[in-house]
Each structure stands twice: as structure tokens, then as C-alpha cells.
mmCIF file of C-alpha atoms in Angstrom:
data_model
loop_
_atom_site.group_PDB
_atom_site.id
_atom_site.type_symbol
_atom_site.label_atom_id
_atom_site.label_comp_id
_atom_site.label_asym_id
_atom_site.label_seq_id
_atom_site.Cartn_x
_atom_site.Cartn_y
_atom_site.Cartn_z
ATOM 1 C CA MET A 26 -29.221 -8.698 36.063
ATOM 2 C CA LEU A 27 -32.216 -10.294 37.741
ATOM 3 C CA SER A 28 -34.304 -7.175 37.082
ATOM 4 C CA LEU A 29 -33.213 -7.207 33.446
ATOM 5 C CA ILE A 30 -34.215 -10.839 33.035
ATOM 6 C CA LEU A 31 -37.561 -10.287 34.740
ATOM 7 C CA LEU A 32 -38.463 -7.164 32.768
ATOM 8 C CA ALA A 33 -37.203 -8.535 29.458
ATOM 9 C CA THR A 34 -39.240 -11.714 29.751
ATOM 10 C CA ILE A 35 -42.542 -9.897 30.277
ATOM 11 C CA ALA A 36 -41.903 -7.209 27.660
ATOM 12 C CA PRO A 37 -41.857 -7.646 23.887
ATOM 13 C CA ARG A 38 -38.503 -8.516 22.393
ATOM 14 C CA GLY A 39 -36.289 -5.959 20.648
ATOM 15 C CA ALA A 40 -33.993 -2.988 21.030
ATOM 16 C CA LEU A 41 -36.842 -0.524 21.567
ATOM 17 C CA THR A 42 -37.858 -2.462 24.666
ATOM 18 C CA LEU A 43 -34.328 -3.030 25.921
ATOM 19 C CA VAL A 44 -33.403 0.681 26.040
ATOM 20 C CA PRO A 45 -36.158 1.680 28.528
ATOM 21 C CA ILE A 46 -35.425 -1.399 30.647
ATOM 22 C CA VAL A 47 -31.714 -0.546 30.925
ATOM 23 C CA THR A 48 -32.644 3.085 31.622
ATOM 24 C CA LEU A 49 -35.055 2.034 34.360
ATOM 25 C CA ILE A 50 -32.417 -0.196 35.952
ATOM 26 C CA SER A 51 -29.798 2.607 35.900
ATOM 27 C CA LEU A 52 -32.104 5.410 37.070
ATOM 28 C CA PRO A 53 -31.747 4.966 40.871
ATOM 29 C CA ASP A 54 -27.942 5.057 40.692
ATOM 30 C CA VAL A 55 -27.935 8.128 38.443
ATOM 31 C CA ALA A 56 -30.332 9.945 40.784
ATOM 32 C CA ARG A 57 -28.186 9.061 43.799
ATOM 33 C CA ILE A 58 -24.944 10.309 42.217
ATOM 34 C CA SER A 59 -26.617 13.479 40.913
ATOM 35 C CA ARG A 60 -28.067 14.238 44.337
ATOM 36 C CA ALA A 61 -24.740 13.640 46.096
ATOM 37 C CA ALA A 62 -22.907 15.912 43.647
ATOM 38 C CA ALA A 63 -25.535 18.644 44.012
ATOM 39 C CA LEU A 64 -25.484 18.471 47.819
ATOM 40 C CA GLU A 65 -21.709 18.845 47.877
ATOM 41 C CA ILE A 66 -21.918 21.912 45.640
ATOM 42 C CA ALA A 67 -24.825 23.381 47.613
ATOM 43 C CA GLY A 68 -22.632 23.681 50.685
ATOM 44 C CA ARG A 69 -20.041 25.888 48.991
ATOM 45 C CA PRO A 70 -19.612 29.523 50.056
ATOM 46 C CA ALA A 71 -19.863 30.684 46.422
ATOM 47 C CA LEU A 72 -23.444 29.459 46.275
ATOM 48 C CA GLU A 73 -24.343 31.359 49.418
ATOM 49 C CA ALA A 74 -22.699 34.480 47.991
ATOM 50 C CA MET A 75 -24.767 34.146 44.831
ATOM 51 C CA ARG A 76 -27.941 33.915 46.923
ATOM 52 C CA LEU A 77 -26.990 36.985 48.944
ATOM 53 C CA GLN A 78 -26.287 38.947 45.750
ATOM 54 C CA GLY A 79 -29.825 38.212 44.587
ATOM 55 C CA GLU A 80 -29.010 35.899 41.680
ATOM 56 C CA SER A 81 -32.025 34.150 40.224
ATOM 57 C CA ARG A 82 -32.782 30.585 41.194
ATOM 58 C CA TRP A 83 -32.372 29.546 37.544
ATOM 59 C CA ARG A 84 -28.875 31.083 37.314
ATOM 60 C CA ILE A 85 -27.790 29.426 40.550
ATOM 61 C CA THR A 86 -29.232 26.035 39.615
ATOM 62 C CA VAL A 87 -28.178 25.823 35.986
ATOM 63 C CA GLY A 88 -25.358 28.321 35.797
ATOM 64 C CA TYR A 89 -23.458 27.283 38.890
ATOM 65 C CA VAL A 90 -24.656 23.950 40.279
ATOM 66 C CA GLY A 91 -25.268 22.353 36.873
ATOM 67 C CA ARG A 92 -21.917 23.435 35.468
ATOM 68 C CA SER A 93 -20.118 22.344 38.627
ATOM 69 C CA MET A 94 -21.717 18.890 38.427
ATOM 70 C CA LEU A 95 -20.790 18.431 34.769
ATOM 71 C CA ARG A 96 -17.452 16.667 35.329
ATOM 72 C CA THR A 97 -18.902 14.250 37.871
ATOM 73 C CA LEU A 98 -21.925 13.438 35.731
ATOM 74 C CA ALA A 99 -19.887 13.041 32.545
ATOM 75 C CA ALA A 100 -17.480 10.644 34.269
ATOM 76 C CA ASP A 101 -20.462 8.704 35.596
ATOM 77 C CA LEU A 102 -22.027 8.678 32.129
ATOM 78 C CA GLY A 103 -18.960 6.970 30.682
ATOM 79 C CA THR A 104 -19.183 4.299 33.355
ATOM 80 C CA ARG A 105 -22.956 3.967 32.916
ATOM 81 C CA LEU A 106 -22.613 3.489 29.162
ATOM 82 C CA THR A 107 -20.165 0.670 29.788
ATOM 83 C CA GLY A 108 -22.622 -0.872 32.265
ATOM 84 C CA ALA A 109 -25.484 -0.463 29.798
ATOM 85 C CA LEU A 110 -23.430 -2.156 27.091
ATOM 86 C CA TYR A 111 -22.772 -4.980 29.508
ATOM 87 C CA LEU A 112 -26.471 -5.344 30.318
ATOM 88 C CA VAL A 113 -27.520 -5.300 26.666
ATOM 89 C CA ALA A 114 -24.774 -7.777 25.734
ATOM 90 C CA ALA A 115 -25.737 -10.053 28.637
ATOM 91 C CA ALA A 116 -29.406 -9.899 27.655
ATOM 92 C CA SER A 117 -28.580 -10.744 24.056
ATOM 93 C CA PHE A 118 -26.283 -13.550 25.171
ATOM 94 C CA LEU A 119 -29.064 -14.992 27.341
ATOM 95 C CA GLY A 120 -31.510 -14.755 24.451
ATOM 96 C CA ILE A 121 -33.841 -12.182 26.015
ATOM 97 C CA GLY A 122 -32.496 -9.106 24.276
ATOM 98 C CA VAL A 123 -32.492 -8.566 20.559
ATOM 99 C CA SER A 124 -33.571 -11.337 18.184
ATOM 100 C CA PRO A 125 -31.081 -14.152 17.504
ATOM 101 C CA ASP A 126 -30.691 -13.169 13.849
ATOM 102 C CA ALA A 127 -29.770 -9.541 14.669
ATOM 103 C CA ALA A 128 -26.348 -8.121 13.834
ATOM 104 C CA ASP A 129 -25.334 -7.713 17.463
ATOM 105 C CA TRP A 130 -21.883 -8.434 18.897
ATOM 106 C CA ALA A 131 -23.226 -10.311 21.918
ATOM 107 C CA VAL A 132 -25.436 -12.424 19.661
ATOM 108 C CA MET A 133 -22.356 -13.174 17.548
ATOM 109 C CA VAL A 134 -20.480 -14.341 20.637
ATOM 110 C CA ASP A 135 -23.427 -16.536 21.636
ATOM 111 C CA ARG A 136 -24.004 -18.025 18.171
ATOM 112 C CA ASN A 137 -20.321 -18.807 17.605
ATOM 113 C CA ARG A 138 -19.303 -20.103 21.015
ATOM 114 C CA GLY A 139 -19.948 -23.712 19.947
ATOM 115 C CA GLY A 140 -17.139 -23.419 17.399
ATOM 116 C CA MET A 141 -14.775 -21.636 19.765
ATOM 117 C CA PHE A 142 -12.043 -24.244 19.342
ATOM 118 C CA LEU A 143 -12.448 -24.494 15.569
ATOM 119 C CA GLN A 144 -12.545 -20.774 14.834
ATOM 120 C CA PRO A 145 -11.851 -18.715 17.982
ATOM 121 C CA TRP A 146 -11.843 -15.382 16.137
ATOM 122 C CA ALA A 147 -15.593 -15.653 15.549
ATOM 123 C CA VAL A 148 -16.014 -15.259 19.315
ATOM 124 C CA VAL A 149 -12.942 -13.204 20.209
ATOM 125 C CA VAL A 150 -13.448 -10.401 17.660
ATOM 126 C CA PRO A 151 -17.019 -9.441 18.712
ATOM 127 C CA ALA A 152 -15.988 -9.649 22.380
ATOM 128 C CA LEU A 153 -12.978 -7.405 21.706
ATOM 129 C CA LEU A 154 -15.216 -4.969 19.821
ATOM 130 C CA ILE A 155 -17.490 -4.668 22.866
ATOM 131 C CA VAL A 156 -14.439 -3.977 25.049
ATOM 132 C CA ALA A 157 -13.024 -1.486 22.515
ATOM 133 C CA LEU A 158 -16.326 0.395 22.370
ATOM 134 C CA SER A 159 -16.474 0.638 26.168
ATOM 135 C CA VAL A 160 -12.878 1.813 26.504
ATOM 136 C CA GLY A 161 -13.228 4.185 23.551
ATOM 137 C CA LEU A 162 -16.341 5.819 25.003
ATOM 138 C CA ASN A 163 -14.654 6.370 28.359
ATOM 139 C CA LEU A 164 -11.511 7.795 26.754
ATOM 140 C CA THR A 165 -13.637 10.106 24.615
ATOM 141 C CA PHE A 166 -15.454 11.435 27.685
ATOM 142 C CA ASP A 167 -12.154 11.910 29.529
ATOM 143 C CA HIS A 168 -10.651 13.759 26.558
ATOM 144 C CA ALA A 169 -13.706 16.013 26.195
ATOM 145 C CA LEU A 170 -13.638 16.875 29.903
ATOM 146 C CA ARG A 171 -9.909 17.553 29.874
ATOM 147 C CA ARG A 172 -10.305 19.740 26.803
ATOM 148 C CA LYS A 173 -13.171 21.688 28.392
ATOM 149 C CA ALA A 174 -11.136 22.250 31.576
ATOM 150 C CA HIS A 175 -8.104 23.540 29.615
ATOM 151 C CA PRO A 176 -9.326 25.455 26.539
#
């Protein structure tokens, strides 16, 4: 969050700036998970057998390691998208994300929180929509992975 605030304050305001900032913040974690998944797969006997059979480096890397990492990376992607939504919503709520007049759910929560006791739905509905989007994305990824595993 501190990195987001720092980078967002020195960069121009808007969604086109926020996307690279969130990507930059998430990059070290994605690289770490990808490396850990690849190292686990690299120790498998099937990979050694492919090397001994003379399979090309491309076929081993993309055909075997990449396909074996797909489930792990897709599950991580669902979690990362939820985290990215959280970061973008937090940035908008703090006023460093998108402009205050944008049609953004986090901006709606921020602009309407003063009237929370008069009209709570103006705050609750956008917050629930953010939660529904996060849960829906994760369920969609889970369904796609389950469907791919059992055609």
C-alpha cells in the first residue's frame, strides 16, 4: 500500500497510470511463485526422460513445464486479480487513483460514506459489487481449471 501511495503521488492521475503501478507492485510475487512452480516441475523424472529422449528445449519448456504450471499460475492469477482490485479500490478511496468524478465503485463508496446513515445502500451496493466481482473471478478461474482437467 505504501508503494502504491508513493508511486501514485508522483505519477499522473488516471487508470492508465494505475495499471502499470499495480503490475509493478505484483511482479515480484508473481515471479517468485512462477519460479517455485517451475523448480518443482524441473525435478520430476518425466522431465529428465524427455531430456534423455532428445526432446527440444522449447517442447520441454512450453509443452511440459508450462502446461504443468498452468493450474498453479491460474489459481494465483485469481488471487492476484482480487489483490489488484483491492489496490485500485484503495487508491481510489484515498483519492490517488482515478479522478473523483469517475464511475468507479471505490469512488462511489468514498463519495457516499458521509451519508452512510441516511442512505446506506449508496455505500453498501458498490462495496458488494467489488466483493462479487472478486468472488466471481475466482469461481470462474476454478470452473475453467476444473473443466480443463476433466474434459
